Amino acid sequence: MARWHVVGAWLIGLALITASRASLWTDEGRLWAAAAAHSPAKPRPWINLGNAYVRARQPHLAETAFRRAVTLTQAPGRTREEQRYGRAIAETNIAIVLIARGAREEAGALLLAVIDRMPEAQTPRRVHQWLMHAPPTSSSPAS
């Protein structure tokens, strides 16, 4: 009989753990914050956390997450492609945040640096073209 109590307690414990983990899936920001905490040396969770912050209209937190991703893409042990693509994605996202807060010149310079390092990347080129042709009061390309 004691064995069934142990099994029952074990099942209840698993159910509680499952319920607590399932709550992460209901909030994108919490999901990616947990992923970044679980894998703090990987740039992808930080990029996704930054994207979640952009959607939540928290640009300063987004920029911080994207800048962390840039740093992580340059860590020893990353392949050249991981360094190039991860950095380009994170810096393009930083530029979009900068545009949204009105720092157009800084965003333009950052986009040109990304394009210079990675001329085949289309997104930074498109964002830069938008920046050059949009009036200063236009909403950002991320909105």
PDB file of C-alpha atoms in Angstrom:
ATOM      1  CA  MET A   1       0.000   0.000   0.000  1.00  0.00           C
ATOM      2  CA  ALA A   2       2.862   2.396   0.815  1.00  0.00           C
ATOM      3  CA  ARG A   3       4.162   1.851  -2.691  1.00  0.00           C
ATOM      4  CA  TRP A   4       0.985   3.353  -4.183  1.00  0.00           C
ATOM      5  CA  HIS A   5       1.364   6.410  -1.977  1.00  0.00           C
ATOM      6  CA  VAL A   6       4.858   6.961  -3.306  1.00  0.00           C
ATOM      7  CA  VAL A   7       3.656   6.522  -6.901  1.00  0.00           C
ATOM      8  CA  GLY A   8       0.728   8.885  -6.249  1.00  0.00           C
ATOM      9  CA  ALA A   9       2.998  11.522  -4.728  1.00  0.00           C
ATOM     10  CA  TRP A  10       5.403  11.142  -7.639  1.00  0.00           C
ATOM     11  CA  LEU A  11       2.566  11.635 -10.172  1.00  0.00           C
ATOM     12  CA  ILE A  12       1.288  14.697  -8.329  1.00  0.00           C
ATOM     13  CA  GLY A  13       4.818  16.128  -8.331  1.00  0.00           C
ATOM     14  CA  LEU A  14       5.131  15.571 -12.082  1.00  0.00           C
ATOM     15  CA  ALA A  15       1.745  17.197 -12.671  1.00  0.00           C
ATOM     16  CA  LEU A  16       2.822  20.278 -10.699  1.00  0.00           C
ATOM     17  CA  ILE A  17       6.095  20.536 -12.594  1.00  0.00           C
ATOM     18  CA  THR A  18       4.248  20.184 -15.896  1.00  0.00           C
ATOM     19  CA  ALA A  19       1.747  22.872 -14.939  1.00  0.00           C
ATOM     20  CA  SER A  20       4.504  25.286 -13.920  1.00  0.00           C
ATOM     21  CA  ARG A  21       6.429  24.696 -17.157  1.00  0.00           C
ATOM     22  CA  ALA A  22       3.290  24.985 -19.283  1.00  0.00           C
ATOM     23  CA  SER A  23       2.746  28.530 -18.009  1.00  0.00           C
ATOM     24  CA  LEU A  24       5.943  29.552 -19.840  1.00  0.00           C
ATOM     25  CA  TRP A  25       4.279  28.790 -23.168  1.00  0.00           C
ATOM     26  CA  THR A  26       1.529  31.341 -22.523  1.00  0.00           C
ATOM     27  CA  ASP A  27       3.909  34.315 -22.469  1.00  0.00           C
ATOM     28  CA  GLU A  28       6.496  34.758 -25.212  1.00  0.00           C
ATOM     29  CA  GLY A  29       8.718  36.999 -23.106  1.00  0.00           C
ATOM     30  CA  ARG A  30       8.810  34.537 -20.210  1.00  0.00           C
ATOM     31  CA  LEU A  31       9.468  31.648 -22.596  1.00  0.00           C
ATOM     32  CA  TRP A  32      12.508  33.303 -24.184  1.00  0.00           C
ATOM     33  CA  ALA A  33      13.758  34.703 -20.860  1.00  0.00           C
ATOM     34  CA  ALA A  34      13.721  31.143 -19.514  1.00  0.00           C
ATOM     35  CA  ALA A  35      15.472  29.875 -22.659  1.00  0.00           C
ATOM     36  CA  ALA A  36      18.149  32.581 -22.335  1.00  0.00           C
ATOM     37  CA  ALA A  37      18.607  31.727 -18.653  1.00  0.00           C
ATOM     38  CA  HIS A  38      18.870  28.032 -19.492  1.00  0.00           C
ATOM     39  CA  SER A  39      21.346  28.623 -22.363  1.00  0.00           C
ATOM     40  CA  PRO A  40      23.006  31.942 -21.524  1.00  0.00           C
ATOM     41  CA  ALA A  41      25.920  31.411 -23.931  1.00  0.00           C
ATOM     42  CA  LYS A  42      23.743  30.892 -27.012  1.00  0.00           C
ATOM     43  CA  PRO A  43      22.837  33.960 -29.080  1.00  0.00           C
ATOM     44  CA  ARG A  44      19.565  32.627 -30.570  1.00  0.00           C
ATOM     45  CA  PRO A  45      17.511  32.743 -27.338  1.00  0.00           C
ATOM     46  CA  TRP A  46      18.727  36.305 -26.763  1.00  0.00           C
ATOM     47  CA  ILE A  47      17.688  37.324 -30.287  1.00  0.00           C
ATOM     48  CA  ASN A  48      14.269  35.758 -29.750  1.00  0.00           C
ATOM     49  CA  LEU A  49      13.974  37.420 -26.334  1.00  0.00           C
ATOM     50  CA  GLY A  50      14.756  40.761 -27.992  1.00  0.00           C
ATOM     51  CA  ASN A  51      12.079  40.111 -30.594  1.00  0.00           C
ATOM     52  CA  ALA A  52       9.579  39.326 -27.819  1.00  0.00           C
ATOM     53  CA  TYR A  53      10.485  42.602 -26.111  1.00  0.00           C
ATOM     54  CA  VAL A  54       9.978  44.481 -29.392  1.00  0.00           C
ATOM     55  CA  ARG A  55       6.494  42.989 -29.721  1.00  0.00           C
ATOM     56  CA  ALA A  56       5.815  43.900 -26.079  1.00  0.00           C
ATOM     57  CA  ARG A  57       6.886  47.487 -26.834  1.00  0.00           C
ATOM     58  CA  GLN A  58       9.895  47.356 -24.502  1.00  0.00           C
ATOM     59  CA  PRO A  59      12.619  48.703 -26.809  1.00  0.00           C
ATOM     60  CA  HIS A  60      15.314  49.241 -24.176  1.00  0.00           C
ATOM     61  CA  LEU A  61      15.048  45.634 -23.012  1.00  0.00           C
ATOM     62  CA  ALA A  62      15.017  44.516 -26.653  1.00  0.00           C
ATOM     63  CA  GLU A  63      18.176  46.455 -27.436  1.00  0.00           C
ATOM     64  CA  THR A  64      19.914  44.998 -24.376  1.00  0.00           C
ATOM     65  CA  ALA A  65      18.995  41.444 -25.440  1.00  0.00           C
ATOM     66  CA  PHE A  66      20.135  42.062 -29.025  1.00  0.00           C
ATOM     67  CA  ARG A  67      23.442  43.544 -27.852  1.00  0.00           C
ATOM     68  CA  ARG A  68      23.996  40.504 -25.636  1.00  0.00           C
ATOM     69  CA  ALA A  69      23.393  38.314 -28.710  1.00  0.00           C
ATOM     70  CA  VAL A  70      25.995  40.275 -30.697  1.00  0.00           C
ATOM     71  CA  THR A  71      28.554  39.684 -27.961  1.00  0.00           C
ATOM     72  CA  LEU A  72      27.728  35.976 -27.843  1.00  0.00           C
ATOM     73  CA  THR A  73      28.040  35.557 -31.612  1.00  0.00           C
ATOM     74  CA  GLN A  74      31.683  36.588 -31.339  1.00  0.00           C
ATOM     75  CA  ALA A  75      32.538  34.173 -28.523  1.00  0.00           C
ATOM     76  CA  PRO A  76      35.331  31.659 -29.082  1.00  0.00           C
ATOM     77  CA  GLY A  77      34.124  28.382 -30.517  1.00  0.00           C
ATOM     78  CA  ARG A  78      31.496  29.875 -32.820  1.00  0.00           C
ATOM     79  CA  THR A  79      31.816  28.992 -36.469  1.00  0.00           C
ATOM     80  CA  ARG A  80      32.451  31.766 -38.958  1.00  0.00           C
ATOM     81  CA  GLU A  81      28.900  31.404 -40.264  1.00  0.00           C
ATOM     82  CA  GLU A  82      27.412  31.564 -36.761  1.00  0.00           C
ATOM     83  CA  GLN A  83      29.435  34.707 -36.164  1.00  0.00           C
ATOM     84  CA  ARG A  84      28.425  36.353 -39.434  1.00  0.00           C
ATOM     85  CA  TYR A  85      24.728  35.457 -39.545  1.00  0.00           C
ATOM     86  CA  GLY A  86      23.979  35.767 -35.843  1.00  0.00           C
ATOM     87  CA  ARG A  87      25.711  39.122 -35.656  1.00  0.00           C
ATOM     88  CA  ALA A  88      23.928  40.388 -38.790  1.00  0.00           C
ATOM     89  CA  ILE A  89      20.522  39.392 -37.422  1.00  0.00           C
ATOM     90  CA  ALA A  90      21.137  40.909 -33.996  1.00  0.00           C
ATOM     91  CA  GLU A  91      22.613  44.153 -35.357  1.00  0.00           C
ATOM     92  CA  THR A  92      19.813  44.569 -37.891  1.00  0.00           C
ATOM     93  CA  ASN A  93      17.335  44.209 -35.038  1.00  0.00           C
ATOM     94  CA  ILE A  94      19.278  46.766 -32.988  1.00  0.00           C
ATOM     95  CA  ALA A  95      19.050  49.153 -35.945  1.00  0.00           C
ATOM     96  CA  ILE A  96      15.271  48.697 -36.092  1.00  0.00           C
ATOM     97  CA  VAL A  97      15.006  49.527 -32.386  1.00  0.00           C
ATOM     98  CA  LEU A  98      17.223  52.587 -32.928  1.00  0.00           C
ATOM     99  CA  ILE A  99      15.010  53.755 -35.802  1.00  0.00           C
ATOM    100  CA  ALA A 100      11.921  53.380 -33.628  1.00  0.00           C
ATOM    101  CA  ARG A 101      13.405  55.610 -30.961  1.00  0.00           C
ATOM    102  CA  GLY A 102      14.582  58.215 -33.478  1.00  0.00           C
ATOM    103  CA  ALA A 103      18.309  57.418 -33.636  1.00  0.00           C
ATOM    104  CA  ARG A 104      18.258  57.244 -37.431  1.00  0.00           C
ATOM    105  CA  GLU A 105      21.904  58.176 -38.043  1.00  0.00           C
ATOM    106  CA  GLU A 106      23.185  55.567 -35.605  1.00  0.00           C
ATOM    107  CA  ALA A 107      20.853  52.987 -37.147  1.00  0.00           C
ATOM    108  CA  GLY A 108      21.994  53.873 -40.661  1.00  0.00           C
ATOM    109  CA  ALA A 109      25.662  53.542 -39.727  1.00  0.00           C
ATOM    110  CA  LEU A 110      25.026  50.187 -38.070  1.00  0.00           C
ATOM    111  CA  LEU A 111      23.104  48.905 -41.104  1.00  0.00           C
ATOM    112  CA  LEU A 112      25.888  50.001 -43.458  1.00  0.00           C
ATOM    113  CA  ALA A 113      28.418  48.141 -41.308  1.00  0.00           C
ATOM    114  CA  VAL A 114      26.256  44.988 -41.482  1.00  0.00           C
ATOM    115  CA  ILE A 115      25.887  45.350 -45.255  1.00  0.00           C
ATOM    116  CA  ASP A 116      29.637  45.885 -45.626  1.00  0.00           C
ATOM    117  CA  ARG A 117      30.433  42.726 -43.641  1.00  0.00           C
ATOM    118  CA  MET A 118      27.702  40.683 -45.273  1.00  0.00           C
ATOM    119  CA  PRO A 119      26.667  42.092 -48.664  1.00  0.00           C
ATOM    120  CA  GLU A 120      24.500  39.068 -49.483  1.00  0.00           C
ATOM    121  CA  ALA A 121      22.148  39.747 -46.546  1.00  0.00           C
ATOM    122  CA  GLN A 122      18.903  41.190 -47.847  1.00  0.00           C
ATOM    123  CA  THR A 123      17.129  42.313 -44.668  1.00  0.00           C
ATOM    124  CA  PRO A 124      19.674  44.933 -43.556  1.00  0.00           C
ATOM    125  CA  ARG A 125      19.747  46.263 -47.121  1.00  0.00           C
ATOM    126  CA  ARG A 126      15.937  46.560 -47.208  1.00  0.00           C
ATOM    127  CA  VAL A 127      15.782  48.234 -43.800  1.00  0.00           C
ATOM    128  CA  HIS A 128      18.506  50.673 -44.869  1.00  0.00           C
ATOM    129  CA  GLN A 129      16.647  51.468 -48.106  1.00  0.00           C
ATOM    130  CA  TRP A 130      13.475  52.077 -46.117  1.00  0.00           C
ATOM    131  CA  LEU A 131      15.415  54.346 -43.736  1.00  0.00           C
ATOM    132  CA  MET A 132      16.862  56.401 -46.587  1.00  0.00           C
ATOM    133  CA  HIS A 133      13.460  56.976 -48.223  1.00  0.00           C
ATOM    134  CA  ALA A 134      11.148  57.257 -45.227  1.00  0.00           C
ATOM    135  CA  PRO A 135      10.331  60.670 -43.800  1.00  0.00           C
ATOM    136  CA  PRO A 136      11.746  61.215 -40.299  1.00  0.00           C
ATOM    137  CA  THR A 137       8.319  60.825 -38.678  1.00  0.00           C
ATOM    138  CA  SER A 138       7.464  57.468 -40.299  1.00  0.00           C
ATOM    139  CA  SER A 139       7.000  54.491 -38.052  1.00  0.00           C
ATOM    140  CA  SER A 140       9.801  51.993 -38.077  1.00  0.00           C
ATOM    141  CA  PRO A 141       9.903  49.002 -40.436  1.00  0.00           C
ATOM    142  CA  ALA A 142       9.314  46.753 -37.396  1.00  0.00           C
ATOM    143  CA  SER A 143       5.928  48.241 -36.532  1.00  0.00           C
TER     144      SER A 143
END
